[in-house]
CSV table of N, CA and C in Angstrom, one decimal:
chain,number,residue,atom,x,y,z
A,12,MET,N,-2.6,38.9,16.6
A,12,MET,CA,-2.6,37.6,16.8
A,12,MET,C,-2.8,37.1,18.1
A,13,ASN,N,-4.1,36.7,18.4
A,13,ASN,CA,-3.7,36.1,20.3
A,13,ASN,C,-3.6,34.9,19.8
A,14,THR,N,-3.5,34.1,21.5
A,14,THR,CA,-3.3,32.5,20.9
A,14,THR,C,-4.8,31.5,20.5
A,15,THR,N,-5.8,32.3,21.4
A,15,THR,CA,-7.2,31.5,20.8
A,15,THR,C,-7.0,31.4,19.2
A,16,THR,N,-7.0,32.4,18.4
A,16,THR,CA,-7.3,32.8,17.2
A,16,THR,C,-6.0,31.9,16.6
A,17,ARG,N,-4.6,31.4,17.0
A,17,ARG,CA,-4.3,30.8,16.4
A,17,ARG,C,-4.2,29.0,16.6
A,18,THR,N,-4.6,29.0,17.8
A,18,THR,CA,-4.9,27.3,18.1
A,18,THR,C,-6.5,27.2,17.0
A,19,VAL,N,-7.3,28.6,17.0
A,19,VAL,CA,-8.6,28.0,15.9
A,19,VAL,C,-7.8,27.9,14.6
A,20,ILE,N,-7.1,28.7,13.9
A,20,ILE,CA,-6.4,28.0,13.1
A,20,ILE,C,-6.1,27.0,12.3
A,21,VAL,N,-4.7,26.2,13.7
A,21,VAL,CA,-4.0,25.1,13.5
A,21,VAL,C,-5.2,24.2,13.2
A,22,GLY,N,-6.0,24.4,14.4
A,22,GLY,CA,-6.9,23.6,14.3
A,22,GLY,C,-8.0,23.2,12.9
A,23,ALA,N,-8.2,24.5,11.9
A,23,ALA,CA,-9.4,24.3,11.1
A,23,ALA,C,-8.3,23.4,10.1
A,24,LEU,N,-6.8,23.7,10.2
A,24,LEU,CA,-6.1,23.4,9.2
A,24,LEU,C,-5.9,22.1,9.2
A,25,LEU,N,-5.6,21.4,10.5
A,25,LEU,CA,-6.0,19.7,10.8
A,25,LEU,C,-7.2,19.2,10.7
A,26,LEU,N,-8.1,19.5,10.2
A,26,LEU,CA,-9.7,19.6,10.0
A,26,LEU,C,-9.9,19.4,8.9
A,27,LEU,N,-9.0,20.3,8.3
A,27,LEU,CA,-9.5,20.1,6.8
A,27,LEU,C,-8.5,19.1,6.0
A,28,LEU,N,-7.3,18.9,6.6
A,28,LEU,CA,-6.7,18.0,6.0
A,28,LEU,C,-7.3,16.3,6.3
A,29,LEU,N,-7.7,16.1,7.6
A,29,LEU,CA,-8.6,15.1,7.6
A,29,LEU,C,-9.5,14.8,7.1
A,30,LEU,N,-10.1,15.5,6.9
A,30,LEU,CA,-11.8,15.7,5.8
A,30,LEU,C,-11.5,15.2,4.3
A,31,TRP,N,-10.6,16.1,4.3
A,31,TRP,CA,-9.6,15.8,2.3
A,31,TRP,C,-9.5,14.2,2.5
A,32,ASN,N,-8.6,13.5,3.8
A,32,ASN,CA,-8.4,12.4,3.4
A,32,ASN,C,-9.2,11.3,3.7
A,33,TRP,N,-10.3,11.6,4.1
A,33,TRP,CA,-11.8,10.9,4.2
A,33,TRP,C,-12.6,10.7,3.2
A,34,SER,N,-12.5,11.7,2.8
A,34,SER,CA,-13.1,12.1,1.4
A,34,SER,C,-12.3,11.3,0.5
A,35,LYS,N,-11.2,11.1,0.6
A,35,LYS,CA,-10.1,10.0,-0.7
A,35,LYS,C,-10.2,9.1,-0.2
A,36,GLY,N,-11.0,8.4,0.9
A,36,GLY,CA,-11.2,7.1,1.8
A,36,GLY,C,-10.4,6.5,2.6
A,37,GLY,N,-9.2,7.7,3.0
A,37,GLY,CA,-8.1,7.3,4.2
A,37,GLY,C,-9.6,6.7,5.5
A,38,SER,N,-8.7,6.4,6.2
A,38,SER,CA,-9.3,5.5,7.6
A,38,SER,C,-9.0,6.5,8.5
A,39,GLY,N,-8.3,7.7,8.2
A,39,GLY,CA,-7.9,8.7,9.5
A,39,GLY,C,-6.8,7.8,10.1
A,40,TYR,N,-6.5,8.5,11.6
A,40,TYR,CA,-5.4,8.1,12.5
A,40,TYR,C,-5.4,7.7,14.0
A,41,ASN,N,-4.7,7.3,14.6
A,41,ASN,CA,-4.7,7.4,15.9
A,41,ASN,C,-4.6,8.7,16.4
A,42,SER,N,-5.2,9.2,17.3
A,42,SER,CA,-5.6,10.8,18.0
A,42,SER,C,-3.9,10.5,19.2
A,43,GLN,N,-3.7,11.9,18.6
A,43,GLN,CA,-1.9,11.5,19.7
A,43,GLN,C,-2.3,13.6,19.8
A,44,VAL,N,-2.2,13.7,21.1
A,44,VAL,CA,-1.9,15.2,21.6
A,44,VAL,C,-0.1,15.8,21.2
A,45,VAL,N,-0.4,16.4,20.4
A,45,VAL,CA,1.2,17.0,20.3
A,45,VAL,C,1.0,18.7,21.1
A,46,HIS,N,2.0,19.0,21.9
A,46,HIS,CA,1.9,20.3,22.5
A,46,HIS,C,3.3,21.0,22.6
A,47,PHE,N,3.0,22.3,21.5
A,47,PHE,CA,4.2,22.9,20.7
A,47,PHE,C,5.5,22.9,21.7
A,48,LYS,N,5.1,23.6,23.3
A,48,LYS,CA,6.3,23.8,24.1
A,48,LYS,C,7.4,22.2,24.3
A,49,GLU,N,6.5,21.1,23.8
A,49,GLU,CA,7.8,19.9,23.9
A,49,GLU,C,8.3,19.5,22.8
A,50,ILE,N,7.9,20.3,21.7
A,50,ILE,CA,8.6,20.2,20.2
A,50,ILE,C,9.9,20.4,20.2
A,51,ASN,N,10.7,19.5,20.0
A,51,ASN,CA,12.2,20.1,19.4
A,51,ASN,C,12.2,21.2,18.4
A,52,GLU,N,13.3,22.0,18.8
A,52,GLU,CA,13.1,23.2,17.4
A,52,GLU,C,14.2,22.5,16.4
A,53,ALA,N,14.5,22.8,15.3
A,53,ALA,CA,15.6,22.7,14.2
A,53,ALA,C,15.5,23.4,13.6
A,54,GLY,N,16.7,23.3,12.5
A,54,GLY,CA,16.9,24.1,11.3
A,54,GLY,C,16.3,23.8,10.3
A,55,VAL,N,15.7,24.7,9.4
A,55,VAL,CA,15.3,24.0,8.1
A,55,VAL,C,15.9,23.6,7.5
A,56,SER,N,16.1,22.7,6.6
A,56,SER,CA,16.9,22.1,5.6
A,56,SER,C,17.3,23.2,4.8
A,57,HIS,N,16.4,24.1,4.3
A,57,HIS,CA,17.1,24.9,3.2
A,57,HIS,C,17.7,26.1,4.0
A,58,ASN,N,17.5,26.0,5.0
A,58,ASN,CA,18.5,27.5,5.6
A,58,ASN,C,18.4,27.0,7.0
A,59,PRO,N,19.4,26.5,7.9
A,59,PRO,CA,19.6,26.2,9.1
A,59,PRO,C,19.2,27.2,10.1
A,60,SER,N,19.7,28.9,9.7
A,60,SER,CA,19.7,29.6,10.4
A,60,SER,C,18.0,29.7,10.8
A,61,ILE,N,17.2,29.6,10.1
A,61,ILE,CA,15.4,29.7,10.0
A,61,ILE,C,15.2,28.2,11.1
A,62,LYS,N,14.7,28.5,12.3
A,62,LYS,CA,14.2,27.6,13.5
A,62,LYS,C,12.5,27.0,12.8
A,63,LYS,N,12.0,25.7,12.8
A,63,LYS,CA,11.1,25.1,12.9
A,63,LYS,C,10.7,24.4,14.1
A,64,LYS,N,9.8,23.7,14.4
A,64,LYS,CA,9.1,23.0,15.0
A,64,LYS,C,8.2,22.0,14.1
A,65,THR,N,8.3,20.8,14.1
A,65,THR,CA,7.7,20.2,13.0
A,65,THR,C,6.7,19.7,14.1
A,66,LEU,N,5.2,19.8,13.9
A,66,LEU,CA,3.6,19.2,14.6
A,66,LEU,C,3.6,18.2,14.2
A,67,LEU,N,3.7,17.8,12.9
A,67,LEU,CA,3.1,16.6,12.7
A,67,LEU,C,4.3,15.9,11.4
A,68,LYS,N,4.5,15.1,11.8
A,68,LYS,CA,5.3,14.2,10.5
A,68,LYS,C,5.1,12.9,9.8
A,69,GLN,N,5.8,12.8,8.9
A,69,GLN,CA,5.4,11.8,7.8
A,69,GLN,C,4.8,10.4,8.3
A,70,GLY,N,3.4,9.8,8.1
A,70,GLY,CA,3.4,8.7,8.9
A,70,GLY,C,2.2,8.8,9.7
A,71,MET,N,2.1,9.9,10.0
A,71,MET,CA,1.3,10.6,11.4
A,71,MET,C,-0.2,10.7,10.7
A,72,VAL,N,-0.7,11.2,9.8
A,72,VAL,CA,-1.7,11.8,9.4
A,72,VAL,C,-2.0,11.1,7.6
A,73,PRO,N,-2.2,10.1,7.4
A,73,PRO,CA,-2.5,9.6,5.5
A,73,PRO,C,-2.1,11.1,4.6
A,74,HIS,N,-1.1,10.7,4.0
A,74,HIS,CA,-0.8,11.8,2.9
A,74,HIS,C,-0.2,13.2,2.9
A,75,VAL,N,-0.5,13.3,4.8
A,75,VAL,CA,0.2,14.6,5.0
A,75,VAL,C,2.3,14.3,5.1
A,76,VAL,N,3.0,15.1,5.2
A,76,VAL,CA,4.3,14.7,4.7
A,76,VAL,C,4.8,15.9,6.0
A,77,TYR,N,4.3,16.4,6.4
A,77,TYR,CA,4.4,17.2,8.0
A,77,TYR,C,3.5,18.7,8.2
A,78,MET,N,3.6,19.1,9.1
A,78,MET,CA,3.2,20.0,9.2
A,78,MET,C,4.2,20.9,10.6
A,79,SER,N,4.2,21.8,10.1
A,79,SER,CA,5.6,22.8,11.0
A,79,SER,C,5.3,24.5,10.8
A,80,ARG,N,6.0,24.8,12.2
A,80,ARG,CA,5.7,26.3,12.3
A,80,ARG,C,7.8,26.9,12.3
A,81,SER,N,7.4,27.9,11.3
A,81,SER,CA,9.0,28.3,11.3
A,81,SER,C,8.6,29.6,11.7
A,82,ILE,N,10.2,30.4,12.2
A,82,ILE,CA,10.1,31.7,12.8
A,82,ILE,C,11.4,32.0,11.4
A,83,PHE,N,11.1,33.2,10.9
A,83,PHE,CA,12.4,33.8,9.9
A,83,PHE,C,12.6,34.9,10.5
A,84,LYS,N,13.9,35.3,11.2
A,84,LYS,CA,14.7,36.5,11.7
A,84,LYS,C,14.3,37.8,10.3
A,85,PRO,N,14.1,38.9,10.7
A,85,PRO,CA,14.3,40.3,9.7
A,85,PRO,C,15.5,39.7,8.8
A,86,GLY,N,15.3,39.7,7.3
A,86,GLY,CA,16.7,39.2,6.3
A,86,GLY,C,17.1,37.5,5.7
A,87,ASP,N,16.5,36.9,6.9
A,87,ASP,CA,16.4,35.8,6.5
A,87,ASP,C,15.4,34.9,5.5
A,88,SER,N,16.1,33.9,4.5
A,88,SER,CA,15.4,33.3,3.3
A,88,SER,C,15.4,32.2,3.4
A,89,ALA,N,14.7,31.1,3.1
A,89,ALA,CA,14.9,30.2,2.2
A,89,ALA,C,14.8,30.5,0.5
A,90,PRO,N,16.2,29.5,0.4
A,90,PRO,CA,16.7,29.9,-1.2
A,90,PRO,C,15.3,29.3,-2.1
A,91,GLY,N,15.6,29.3,-3.9
A,91,GLY,CA,14.3,28.8,-4.2
A,91,GLY,C,14.5,27.5,-3.9
A,92,HIS,N,13.8,26.8,-4.3
A,92,HIS,CA,13.8,25.2,-4.2
A,92,HIS,C,12.2,24.8,-4.9
A,93,SER,N,12.4,23.2,-5.2
A,93,SER,CA,10.7,22.8,-5.5
A,93,SER,C,11.0,21.3,-5.1
A,94,HIS,N,9.4,20.7,-4.9
A,94,HIS,CA,9.6,19.3,-4.6
A,94,HIS,C,8.6,19.0,-5.4
A,95,SER,N,8.8,17.9,-5.9
A,95,SER,CA,8.3,16.9,-7.2
A,95,SER,C,7.2,16.2,-6.1
A,96,ASP,N,7.2,15.6,-5.4
A,96,ASP,CA,6.4,14.8,-4.7
A,96,ASP,C,5.5,15.4,-3.2
A,97,MET,N,5.5,16.6,-3.3
A,97,MET,CA,4.2,17.3,-2.7
A,97,MET,C,4.1,18.6,-3.3
A,98,HIS,N,2.4,19.0,-2.6
A,98,HIS,CA,2.0,20.5,-2.7
A,98,HIS,C,2.3,21.1,-1.2
A,99,GLU,N,2.3,22.3,-1.0
A,99,GLU,CA,2.9,22.8,0.3
A,99,GLU,C,1.6,24.0,0.1
A,100,VAL,N,1.1,24.5,1.5
A,100,VAL,CA,0.3,25.5,2.0
A,100,VAL,C,1.2,26.0,3.1
A,101,PHE,N,0.9,27.5,2.9
A,101,PHE,CA,1.9,28.1,3.9
A,101,PHE,C,0.6,29.0,4.6
A,102,TYR,N,0.7,29.5,5.7
A,102,TYR,CA,0.0,30.4,6.6
A,102,TYR,C,0.7,31.2,6.8
A,103,VAL,N,0.7,32.8,6.9
A,103,VAL,CA,1.5,33.7,7.3
A,103,VAL,C,0.8,34.0,8.5
A,104,GLU,N,1.3,33.6,9.7
A,104,GLU,CA,0.7,33.3,11.3
A,104,GLU,C,1.1,35.3,12.1
A,105,GLY,N,2.3,35.5,11.5
A,105,GLY,CA,2.4,37.0,12.1
A,105,GLY,C,3.9,37.5,11.2
A,106,GLY,N,4.2,38.8,10.8
A,106,GLY,CA,5.1,39.4,10.2
A,106,GLY,C,4.5,39.5,8.4
A,107,VAL,N,5.7,39.4,7.8
A,107,VAL,CA,5.0,40.0,6.3
A,107,VAL,C,6.0,38.8,5.5
A,108,ALA,N,5.8,38.4,4.6
A,108,ALA,CA,6.5,37.6,4.0
A,108,ALA,C,6.5,37.4,2.1
A,109,THR,N,7.8,37.6,1.7
A,109,THR,CA,7.6,37.7,0.1
A,109,THR,C,8.1,36.1,-0.4
A,110,PHE,N,7.3,35.6,-1.1
A,110,PHE,CA,7.2,34.5,-1.8
A,110,PHE,C,7.7,34.6,-3.5
A,111,ALA,N,8.6,34.2,-3.5
A,111,ALA,CA,8.7,34.1,-5.2
A,111,ALA,C,8.4,32.9,-6.2
A,112,ILE,N,7.6,32.9,-6.6
A,112,ILE,CA,7.2,31.5,-7.4
A,112,ILE,C,7.6,31.4,-8.4
A,113,ASN,N,8.2,30.2,-9.2
A,113,ASN,CA,8.7,30.4,-10.9
A,113,ASN,C,8.9,32.0,-11.0
A,114,GLY,N,9.2,32.9,-10.0
A,114,GLY,CA,10.3,33.9,-10.2
A,114,GLY,C,9.0,35.4,-10.4
A,115,ALA,N,7.8,34.8,-9.7
A,115,ALA,CA,6.8,35.9,-9.4
A,115,ALA,C,6.4,36.0,-7.9
A,116,GLU,N,7.1,37.2,-7.6
A,116,GLU,CA,6.6,37.8,-6.1
A,116,GLU,C,5.3,38.0,-6.1
A,117,SER,N,5.3,37.8,-4.3
A,117,SER,CA,4.4,38.0,-4.2
A,117,SER,C,4.3,38.6,-2.6
A,118,THR,N,3.6,39.5,-2.5
A,118,THR,CA,3.4,39.5,-0.5
A,118,THR,C,2.2,39.3,0.2
A,119,LEU,N,2.7,38.6,1.4
A,119,LEU,CA,1.7,37.7,2.4
A,119,LEU,C,1.9,38.5,3.4
A,120,VAL,N,0.4,39.2,3.9
A,120,VAL,CA,1.0,39.7,5.2
A,120,VAL,C,0.2,38.4,6.5
A,121,GLN,N,0.2,39.1,7.4
A,121,GLN,CA,-0.6,38.2,8.4
A,121,GLN,C,-1.8,38.0,8.1
A,122,GLY,N,-2.3,36.5,8.1
A,122,GLY,CA,-3.5,35.9,7.6
A,122,GLY,C,-3.7,35.6,6.7
A,123,SER,N,-2.9,35.6,5.9
A,123,SER,CA,-2.8,35.3,4.3
A,123,SER,C,-2.2,33.5,4.1
A,124,THR,N,-3.1,33.1,3.4
A,124,THR,CA,-2.1,31.6,2.6
A,124,THR,C,-1.9,31.4,1.4
A,125,ILE,N,-0.9,31.0,1.0
A,125,ILE,CA,-0.7,30.6,-0.4
A,125,ILE,C,-0.4,29.2,-0.4
A,126,HIS,N,-0.7,28.7,-1.6
A,126,HIS,CA,-0.9,27.5,-2.3
A,126,HIS,C,1.0,27.0,-2.9
A,127,VAL,N,1.7,25.9,-3.1
A,127,VAL,CA,3.0,26.1,-3.9
A,127,VAL,C,2.6,24.6,-4.5
A,128,ALA,N,2.4,24.3,-5.7
A,128,ALA,CA,1.8,23.2,-6.2
A,128,ALA,C,3.7,22.4,-6.5
A,129,PRO,N,3.5,21.3,-6.8
A,129,PRO,CA,4.8,20.3,-6.9
A,129,PRO,C,5.7,21.4,-8.1
A,130,ASN,N,6.8,20.7,-8.0
A,130,ASN,CA,7.8,21.5,-8.8
A,130,ASN,C,7.7,23.0,-9.4
A,131,GLU,N,7.2,23.7,-8.4
A,131,GLU,CA,7.1,25.1,-8.5
A,131,GLU,C,8.4,25.3,-8.1
A,132,VAL,N,9.4,26.4,-8.3
A,132,VAL,CA,10.2,27.0,-7.5
A,132,VAL,C,9.8,27.9,-6.8
A,133,HIS,N,9.9,28.1,-5.5
A,133,HIS,CA,9.9,29.2,-4.5
A,133,HIS,C,10.5,29.0,-3.3
A,134,GLU,N,10.9,30.4,-3.3
A,134,GLU,CA,12.1,31.3,-2.4
A,134,GLU,C,11.2,32.3,-1.1
A,135,ILE,N,11.6,31.8,-0.1
A,135,ILE,CA,10.7,32.4,0.8
A,135,ILE,C,11.6,33.6,2.0
A,136,THR,N,11.2,35.3,2.1
A,136,THR,CA,12.1,35.9,2.3
A,136,THR,C,11.1,36.6,3.4
A,137,ASN,N,11.9,36.9,4.1
A,137,ASN,CA,11.4,38.0,5.6
A,137,ASN,C,11.9,39.5,4.9
A,138,ARG,N,11.6,40.1,4.3
A,138,ARG,CA,12.1,41.1,4.0
A,138,ARG,C,11.9,42.5,5.2
A,139,GLY,N,11.0,41.8,6.3
A,139,GLY,CA,10.2,43.4,7.0
A,139,GLY,C,11.5,43.7,8.0
A,140,ASP,N,11.0,44.4,9.4
A,140,ASP,CA,11.6,44.4,10.7
A,140,ASP,C,11.7,43.4,11.5
A,141,GLU,N,10.4,43.1,11.3
A,141,GLU,CA,9.7,42.3,12.6
A,141,GLU,C,10.1,40.4,12.3
A,142,GLU,N,10.1,39.2,13.3
A,142,GLU,CA,10.3,38.1,12.5
A,142,GLU,C,8.8,37.9,12.1
A,143,LEU,N,8.8,36.8,10.9
A,143,LEU,CA,7.8,36.3,10.0
A,143,LEU,C,7.6,34.8,10.7
A,144,THR,N,6.5,34.4,11.0
A,144,THR,CA,6.1,33.2,11.4
A,144,THR,C,5.4,32.4,10.7
A,145,LEU,N,5.7,31.1,10.3
A,145,LEU,CA,4.9,30.7,9.1
A,145,LEU,C,4.2,29.2,9.6
A,146,VAL,N,3.0,28.8,9.3
A,146,VAL,CA,2.2,27.8,10.0
A,146,VAL,C,2.3,26.9,8.4
A,147,TYR,N,2.9,25.7,8.2
A,147,TYR,CA,3.0,25.3,6.8
A,147,TYR,C,2.7,23.8,7.0
A,148,TYR,N,2.2,23.3,5.8
A,148,TYR,CA,2.4,21.7,5.8
A,148,TYR,C,2.6,21.4,3.9
A,149,GLY,N,2.9,19.8,4.1
A,149,GLY,CA,2.8,19.2,2.8
A,149,GLY,C,2.0,18.0,2.2
A,150,VAL,N,1.2,18.4,1.5
A,150,VAL,CA,0.3,16.2,1.1
A,150,VAL,C,1.2,16.1,-0.2
A,151,GLY,N,1.4,15.2,0.3
A,151,GLY,CA,2.4,14.6,-1.0
A,151,GLY,C,1.2,13.7,-2.0
A,152,VAL,N,2.0,13.4,-3.1
A,152,VAL,CA,0.8,13.4,-4.2
A,152,VAL,C,1.5,12.2,-5.1
């Protein structure tokens, strides 16, 4: 997937979030440009060896808890966990992801999206030979 396609996908995700917010009576937010290269990298709370960059933080867009991009090296896994306060939506930008949701496994390839509802126990693993790149966001309930 080339850079233009990635940019279009991330822009479409943001547009969908804004439209959803406006449909719920939200007033939008103050425009802000965020450049990926200027965002500090941090470890994912469920496994610090998995690196992420947070594109949107809580409070920047109503109802959006965060929007991040993470890179899983081959063999990396975010162990099973759940969130009572949000939905999560994951988009596979590159590589192959194995998602286990409440014990049921699904394999997602580049271009796939999956929704995880509040309180669903989910685990994400890179069982492939190349890096797995995920773009994902949380929407508060």
